Short mmCIF file of C-alpha atoms and ligand atoms in Angstrom, two decimals:
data_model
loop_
_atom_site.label_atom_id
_atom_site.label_comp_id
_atom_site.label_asym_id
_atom_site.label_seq_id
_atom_site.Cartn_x
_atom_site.Cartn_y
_atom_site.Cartn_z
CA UNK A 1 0.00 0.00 0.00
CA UNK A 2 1.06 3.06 -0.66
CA UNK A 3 1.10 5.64 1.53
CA UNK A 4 0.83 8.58 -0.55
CA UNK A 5 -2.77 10.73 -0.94
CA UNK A 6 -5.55 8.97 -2.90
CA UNK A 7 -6.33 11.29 -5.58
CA UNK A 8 -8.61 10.94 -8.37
CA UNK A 9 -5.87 9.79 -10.98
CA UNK A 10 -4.87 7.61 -8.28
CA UNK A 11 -8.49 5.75 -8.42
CA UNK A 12 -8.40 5.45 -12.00
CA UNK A 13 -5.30 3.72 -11.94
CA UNK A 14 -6.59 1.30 -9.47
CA UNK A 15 -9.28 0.62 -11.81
CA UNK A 16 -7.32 0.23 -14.33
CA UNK A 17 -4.93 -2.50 -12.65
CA UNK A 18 -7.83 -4.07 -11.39
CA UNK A 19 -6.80 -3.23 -7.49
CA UNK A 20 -10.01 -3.29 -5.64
CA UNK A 21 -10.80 0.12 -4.08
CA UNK A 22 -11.62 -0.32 -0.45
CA UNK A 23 -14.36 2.60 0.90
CA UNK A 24 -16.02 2.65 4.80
CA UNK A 25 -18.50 5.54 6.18
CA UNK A 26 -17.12 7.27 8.83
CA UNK A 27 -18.31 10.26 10.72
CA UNK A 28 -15.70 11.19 13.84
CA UNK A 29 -12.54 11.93 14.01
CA UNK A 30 -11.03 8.65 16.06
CA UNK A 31 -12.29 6.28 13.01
CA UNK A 32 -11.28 8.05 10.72
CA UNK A 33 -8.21 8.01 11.95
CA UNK A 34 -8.42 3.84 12.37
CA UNK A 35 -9.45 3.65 8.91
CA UNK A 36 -6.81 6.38 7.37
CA UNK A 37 -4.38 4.20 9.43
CA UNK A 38 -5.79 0.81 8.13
CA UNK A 39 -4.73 1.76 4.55
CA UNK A 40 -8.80 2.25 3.50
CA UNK A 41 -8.56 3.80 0.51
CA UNK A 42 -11.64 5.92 0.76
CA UNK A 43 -14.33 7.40 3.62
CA UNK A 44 -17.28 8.49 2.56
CA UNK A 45 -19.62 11.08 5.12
CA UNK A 46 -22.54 9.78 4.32
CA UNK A 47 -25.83 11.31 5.41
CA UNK A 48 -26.52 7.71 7.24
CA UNK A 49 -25.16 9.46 9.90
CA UNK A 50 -28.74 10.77 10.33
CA UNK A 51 -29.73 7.15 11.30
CA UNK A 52 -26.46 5.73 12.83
CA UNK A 53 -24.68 8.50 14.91
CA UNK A 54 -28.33 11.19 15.23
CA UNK A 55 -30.80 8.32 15.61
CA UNK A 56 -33.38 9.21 12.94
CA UNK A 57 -35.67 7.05 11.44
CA UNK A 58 -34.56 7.95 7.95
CA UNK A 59 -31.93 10.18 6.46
CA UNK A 60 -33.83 13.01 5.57
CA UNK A 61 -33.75 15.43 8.48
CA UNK A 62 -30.21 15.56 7.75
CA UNK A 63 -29.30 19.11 7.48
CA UNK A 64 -26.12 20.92 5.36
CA UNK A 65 -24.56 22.00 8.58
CA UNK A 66 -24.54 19.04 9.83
CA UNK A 67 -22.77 17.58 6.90
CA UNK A 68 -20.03 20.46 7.27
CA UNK A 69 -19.42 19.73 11.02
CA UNK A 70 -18.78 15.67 10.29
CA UNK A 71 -16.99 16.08 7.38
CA UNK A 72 -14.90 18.37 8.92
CA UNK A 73 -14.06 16.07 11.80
CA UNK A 74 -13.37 13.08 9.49
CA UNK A 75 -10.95 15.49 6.85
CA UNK A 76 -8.70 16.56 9.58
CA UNK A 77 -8.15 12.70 10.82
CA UNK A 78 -6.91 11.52 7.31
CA UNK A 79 -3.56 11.94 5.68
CA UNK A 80 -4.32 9.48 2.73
CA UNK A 81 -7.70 8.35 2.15
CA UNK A 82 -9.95 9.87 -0.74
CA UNK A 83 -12.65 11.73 1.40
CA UNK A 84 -16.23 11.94 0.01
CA UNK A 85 -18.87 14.31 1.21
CA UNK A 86 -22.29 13.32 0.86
CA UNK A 87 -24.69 15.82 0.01
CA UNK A 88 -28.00 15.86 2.57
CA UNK A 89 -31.93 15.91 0.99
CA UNK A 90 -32.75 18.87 -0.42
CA UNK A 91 -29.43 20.40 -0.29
CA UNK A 92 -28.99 19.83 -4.46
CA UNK A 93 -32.57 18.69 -6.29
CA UNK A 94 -34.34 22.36 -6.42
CA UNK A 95 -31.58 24.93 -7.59
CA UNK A 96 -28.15 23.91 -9.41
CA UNK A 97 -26.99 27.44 -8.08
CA UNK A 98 -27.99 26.48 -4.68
CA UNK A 99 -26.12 22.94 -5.19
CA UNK A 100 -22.82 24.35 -6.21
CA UNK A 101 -22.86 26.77 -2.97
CA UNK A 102 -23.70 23.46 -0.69
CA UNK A 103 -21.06 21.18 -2.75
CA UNK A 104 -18.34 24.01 -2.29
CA UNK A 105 -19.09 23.89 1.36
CA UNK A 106 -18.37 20.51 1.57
CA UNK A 107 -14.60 21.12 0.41
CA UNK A 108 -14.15 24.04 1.63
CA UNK A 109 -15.20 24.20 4.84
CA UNK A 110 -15.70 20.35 5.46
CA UNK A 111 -12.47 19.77 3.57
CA UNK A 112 -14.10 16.98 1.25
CA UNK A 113 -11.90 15.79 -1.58
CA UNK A 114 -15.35 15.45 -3.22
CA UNK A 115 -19.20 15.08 -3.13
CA UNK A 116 -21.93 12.37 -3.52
CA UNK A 117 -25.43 12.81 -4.33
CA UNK A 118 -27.79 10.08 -5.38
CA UNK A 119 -30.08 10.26 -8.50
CA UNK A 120 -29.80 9.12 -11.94
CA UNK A 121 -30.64 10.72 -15.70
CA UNK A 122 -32.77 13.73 -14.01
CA UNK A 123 -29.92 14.93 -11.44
CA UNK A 124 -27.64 14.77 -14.73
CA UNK A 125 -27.53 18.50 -14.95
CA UNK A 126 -26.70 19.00 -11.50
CA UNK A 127 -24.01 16.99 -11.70
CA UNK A 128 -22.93 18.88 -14.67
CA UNK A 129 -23.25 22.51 -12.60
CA UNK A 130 -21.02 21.33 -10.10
CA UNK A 131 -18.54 19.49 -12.20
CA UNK A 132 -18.34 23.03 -14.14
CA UNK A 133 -17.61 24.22 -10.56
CA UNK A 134 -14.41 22.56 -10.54
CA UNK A 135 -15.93 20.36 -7.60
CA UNK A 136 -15.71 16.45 -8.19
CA UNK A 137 -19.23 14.35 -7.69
CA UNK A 138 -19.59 10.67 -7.06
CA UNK A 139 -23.29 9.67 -8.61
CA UNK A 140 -25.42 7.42 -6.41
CA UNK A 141 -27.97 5.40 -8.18
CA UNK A 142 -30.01 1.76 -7.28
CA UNK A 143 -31.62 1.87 -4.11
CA UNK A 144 -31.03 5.58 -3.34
CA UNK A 145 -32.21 6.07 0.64
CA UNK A 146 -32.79 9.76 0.37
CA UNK A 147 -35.80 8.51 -1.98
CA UNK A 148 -37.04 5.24 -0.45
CA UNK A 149 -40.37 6.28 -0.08
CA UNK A 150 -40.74 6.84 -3.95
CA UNK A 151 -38.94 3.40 -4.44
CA UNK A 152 -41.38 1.89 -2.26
CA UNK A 153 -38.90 1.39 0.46
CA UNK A 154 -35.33 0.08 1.41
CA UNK A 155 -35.20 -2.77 -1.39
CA UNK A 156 -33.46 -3.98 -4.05
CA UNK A 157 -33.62 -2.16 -7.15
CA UNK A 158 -32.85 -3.18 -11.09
CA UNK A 159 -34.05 -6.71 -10.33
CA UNK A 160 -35.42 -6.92 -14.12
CA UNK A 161 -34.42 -6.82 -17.29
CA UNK A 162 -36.48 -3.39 -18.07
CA UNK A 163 -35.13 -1.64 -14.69
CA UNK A 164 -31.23 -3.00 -15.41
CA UNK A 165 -31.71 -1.39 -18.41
CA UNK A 166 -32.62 1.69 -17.61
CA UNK A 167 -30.09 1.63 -14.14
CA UNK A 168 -27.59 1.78 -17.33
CA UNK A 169 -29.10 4.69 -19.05
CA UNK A 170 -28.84 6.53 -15.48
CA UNK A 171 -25.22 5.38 -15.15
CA UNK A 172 -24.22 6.55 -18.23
CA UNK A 173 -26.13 10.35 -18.37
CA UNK A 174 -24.31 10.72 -15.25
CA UNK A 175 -20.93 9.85 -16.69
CA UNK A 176 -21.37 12.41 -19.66
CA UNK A 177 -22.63 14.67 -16.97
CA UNK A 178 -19.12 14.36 -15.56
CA UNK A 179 -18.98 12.22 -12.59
CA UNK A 180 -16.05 11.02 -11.42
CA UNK A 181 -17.42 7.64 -10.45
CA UNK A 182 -20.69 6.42 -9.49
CA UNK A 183 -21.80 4.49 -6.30
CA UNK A 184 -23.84 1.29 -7.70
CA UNK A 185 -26.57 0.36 -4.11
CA UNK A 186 -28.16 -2.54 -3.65
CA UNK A 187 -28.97 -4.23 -6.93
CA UNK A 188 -28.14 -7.53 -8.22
CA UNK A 189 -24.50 -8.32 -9.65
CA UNK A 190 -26.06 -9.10 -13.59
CA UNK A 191 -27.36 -5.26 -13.34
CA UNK A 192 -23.95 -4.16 -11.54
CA UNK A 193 -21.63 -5.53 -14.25
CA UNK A 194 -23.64 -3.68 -16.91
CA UNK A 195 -23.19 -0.53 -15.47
CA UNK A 196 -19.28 -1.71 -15.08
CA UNK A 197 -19.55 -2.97 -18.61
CA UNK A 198 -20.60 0.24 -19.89
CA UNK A 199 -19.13 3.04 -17.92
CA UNK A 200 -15.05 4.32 -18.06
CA UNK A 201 -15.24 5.89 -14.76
CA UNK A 202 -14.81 3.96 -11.64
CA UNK A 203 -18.14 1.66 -9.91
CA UNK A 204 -17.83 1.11 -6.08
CA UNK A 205 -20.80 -1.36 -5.55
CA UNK A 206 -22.63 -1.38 -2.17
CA UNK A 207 -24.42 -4.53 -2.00
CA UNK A 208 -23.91 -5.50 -5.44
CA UNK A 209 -21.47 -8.19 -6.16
CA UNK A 210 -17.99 -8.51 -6.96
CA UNK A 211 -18.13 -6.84 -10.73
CA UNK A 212 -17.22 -3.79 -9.92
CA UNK A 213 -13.98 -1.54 -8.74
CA UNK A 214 -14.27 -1.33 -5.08
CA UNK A 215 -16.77 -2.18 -2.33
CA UNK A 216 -18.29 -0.24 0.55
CA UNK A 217 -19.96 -0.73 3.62
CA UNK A 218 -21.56 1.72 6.87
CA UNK A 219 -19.05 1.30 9.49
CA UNK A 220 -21.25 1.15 12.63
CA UNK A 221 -23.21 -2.45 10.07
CA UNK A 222 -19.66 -3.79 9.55
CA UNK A 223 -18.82 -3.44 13.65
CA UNK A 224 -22.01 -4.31 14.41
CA UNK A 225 -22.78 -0.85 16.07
CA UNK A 226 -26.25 -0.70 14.50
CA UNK A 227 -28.60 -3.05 15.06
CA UNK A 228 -32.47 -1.32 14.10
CA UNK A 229 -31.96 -3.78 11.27
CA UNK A 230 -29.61 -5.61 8.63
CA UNK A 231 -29.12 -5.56 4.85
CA UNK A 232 -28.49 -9.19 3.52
CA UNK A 233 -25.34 -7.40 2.49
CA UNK A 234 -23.89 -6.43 5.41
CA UNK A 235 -21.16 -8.39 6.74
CA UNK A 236 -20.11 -7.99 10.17
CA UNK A 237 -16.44 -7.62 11.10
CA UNK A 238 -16.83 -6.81 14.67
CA UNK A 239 -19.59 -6.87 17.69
CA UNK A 240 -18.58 -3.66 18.88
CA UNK A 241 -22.06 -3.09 20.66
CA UNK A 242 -21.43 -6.11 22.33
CA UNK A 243 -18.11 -4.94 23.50
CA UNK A 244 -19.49 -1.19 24.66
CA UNK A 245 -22.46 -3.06 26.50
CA UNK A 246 -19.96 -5.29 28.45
CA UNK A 247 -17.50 -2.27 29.01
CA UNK A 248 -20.13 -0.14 30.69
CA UNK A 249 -21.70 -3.12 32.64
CA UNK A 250 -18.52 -4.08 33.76
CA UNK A 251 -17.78 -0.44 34.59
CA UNK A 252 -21.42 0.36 36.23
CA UNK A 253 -20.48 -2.43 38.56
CA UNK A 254 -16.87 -1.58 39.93
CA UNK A 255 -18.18 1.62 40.73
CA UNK A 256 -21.30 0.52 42.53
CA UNK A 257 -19.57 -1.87 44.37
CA UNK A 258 -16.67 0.11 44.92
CA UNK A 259 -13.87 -1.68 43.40
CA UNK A 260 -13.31 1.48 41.10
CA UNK A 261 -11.25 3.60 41.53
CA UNK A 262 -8.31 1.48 43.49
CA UNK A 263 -5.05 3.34 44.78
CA UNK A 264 -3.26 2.95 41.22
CA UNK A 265 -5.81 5.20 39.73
CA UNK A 266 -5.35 7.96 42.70
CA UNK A 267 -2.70 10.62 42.73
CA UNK A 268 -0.78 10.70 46.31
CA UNK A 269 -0.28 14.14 47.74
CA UNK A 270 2.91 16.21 47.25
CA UNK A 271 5.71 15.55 49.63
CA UNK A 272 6.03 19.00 51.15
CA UNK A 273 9.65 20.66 51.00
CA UNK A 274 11.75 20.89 53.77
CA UNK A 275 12.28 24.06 53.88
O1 KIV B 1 -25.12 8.02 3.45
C1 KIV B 1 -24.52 6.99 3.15
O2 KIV B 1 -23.76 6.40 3.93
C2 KIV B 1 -24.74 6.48 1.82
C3 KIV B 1 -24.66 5.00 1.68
C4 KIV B 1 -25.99 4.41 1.98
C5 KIV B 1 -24.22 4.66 0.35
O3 KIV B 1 -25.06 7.20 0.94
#
């Protein structure tokens, strides 16, 4: 692994030797800085921090600020990884003008290599205003949680022939918008490798199979941090939950029954001078 910065030319050329791009969620500063240190090629802020770090039902009530104030924390934990921004509900569909001023926040005061917002063919031209920005944008199309409600819910998406289809038509209008590379959620791998099939830019699958250029997972599914429910994609690396419930019970305890603190945890008074 290198340790130099992942850049943008540096993701290409991962795709193009066929090096699998590793990407995790993060949202603090302390994983971040695990990650960064773990050689994980990319973080992505994702506006799942609404459900796994704010405890909303959904996404939605994520607000711009918010995205600023956690990307912020993650960008100035990482020396190498590739950070992505995600941009929040309503902070890009109504105005391109008003998406370039929220994208721009995310790098400049968030510190964001670059920014993610989900949407296929119709989000094309504001993908387009922000590329012409100078601002790089990851496109985010399949199941697309900021619009679960019009897909019916958190399910599987291009599961036909018809719908594969047309998940490549979105994946490519996107491309000649000018994305950078496009986030593939939830569909099955036949649909995925289309999209891989057709597309030059790099496809970081979520949920999608192995025919792609990288994977990615939510970090507090893949420590098992979040338990409301599961994808049948998630794999768990870790029962951190477990781990935090056991440290506090165990700490809860000691301090009811007085075993904590003991005398190595004290500080003995000064020896006065002799003076
Ligand atoms: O917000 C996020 O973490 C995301 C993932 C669901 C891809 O957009």
């Amino acid at each position: 692994m290198t340790q130099a910065k992942v850049t943008l030319p540096v993701l290409r050329d991962m795709k193009a030797r066929r090096e699998p791009i590793t990407w995790l969620t993060a949202y603090d500063y302390p994983t971040a800085q695990a990650m960064d240190q773990s050689g994980i090629d990319m973080i992505l802020v994702g506006d799942s921090l609404g459900m796994t770090v704010l405890g909303y039902e959904t996404t939605l009530p994520v607000t711009m600020d918010e995205m600023v104030v956690f990307t912020g924390a993650v960008s100035r934990a990482v020396k190498r990884a590739f950070v992505v921004g995600d941009m929040p509900f309503m902070s890009y569909q109504a105005e391109p003008a008003e998406a370039i001023r929220n994208a721009g926040r995310l790098l400049a005061q968030g510190g964001a290599d670059a920014v993610k917002l989900e949407g296929g063919a119709r989000l094309a031209h504001v993908v387009e205003a922000i590329t012409n920005a100078g601002i790089p944008v990851f496109g985010h199309i399949g199941l697309t949680p900021q619009s679960a409600s019009q897909l019916g819910g958190y399910r599987a998406q291009a599961r036909t022939e018809e719908t594969a289809r047309r998940l490549v038509e979105d994946a490519r209008a996107l491309e000649r918008a000018g994305a950078v590379a496009l986030l593939v959620e939830c569909v099955p791998p036949d649909a995925c490798r289309l999209v891989h099939e057709a597309l030059e830019i790099p496809i970081l699958g979520l949920g999608s199979g192995l025919d792609c250029d990288g994977q990615l997972l939510i970090v507090h599914d893949m420590l098992g941090m979040f338990d409301r429910f599961t994808p049948k994609f998630v794999k768990k690396y870790a029962s951190l939950g477990e781990e935090m419930r056991t440290a506090f019970t165990a700490y809860r305890e000691e301090v009811k029954s007085g075993a904590f603190p003991t005398a190595a945890h004290t500080y003995s008074m000064a020896q006065e001078s002799a003076g």
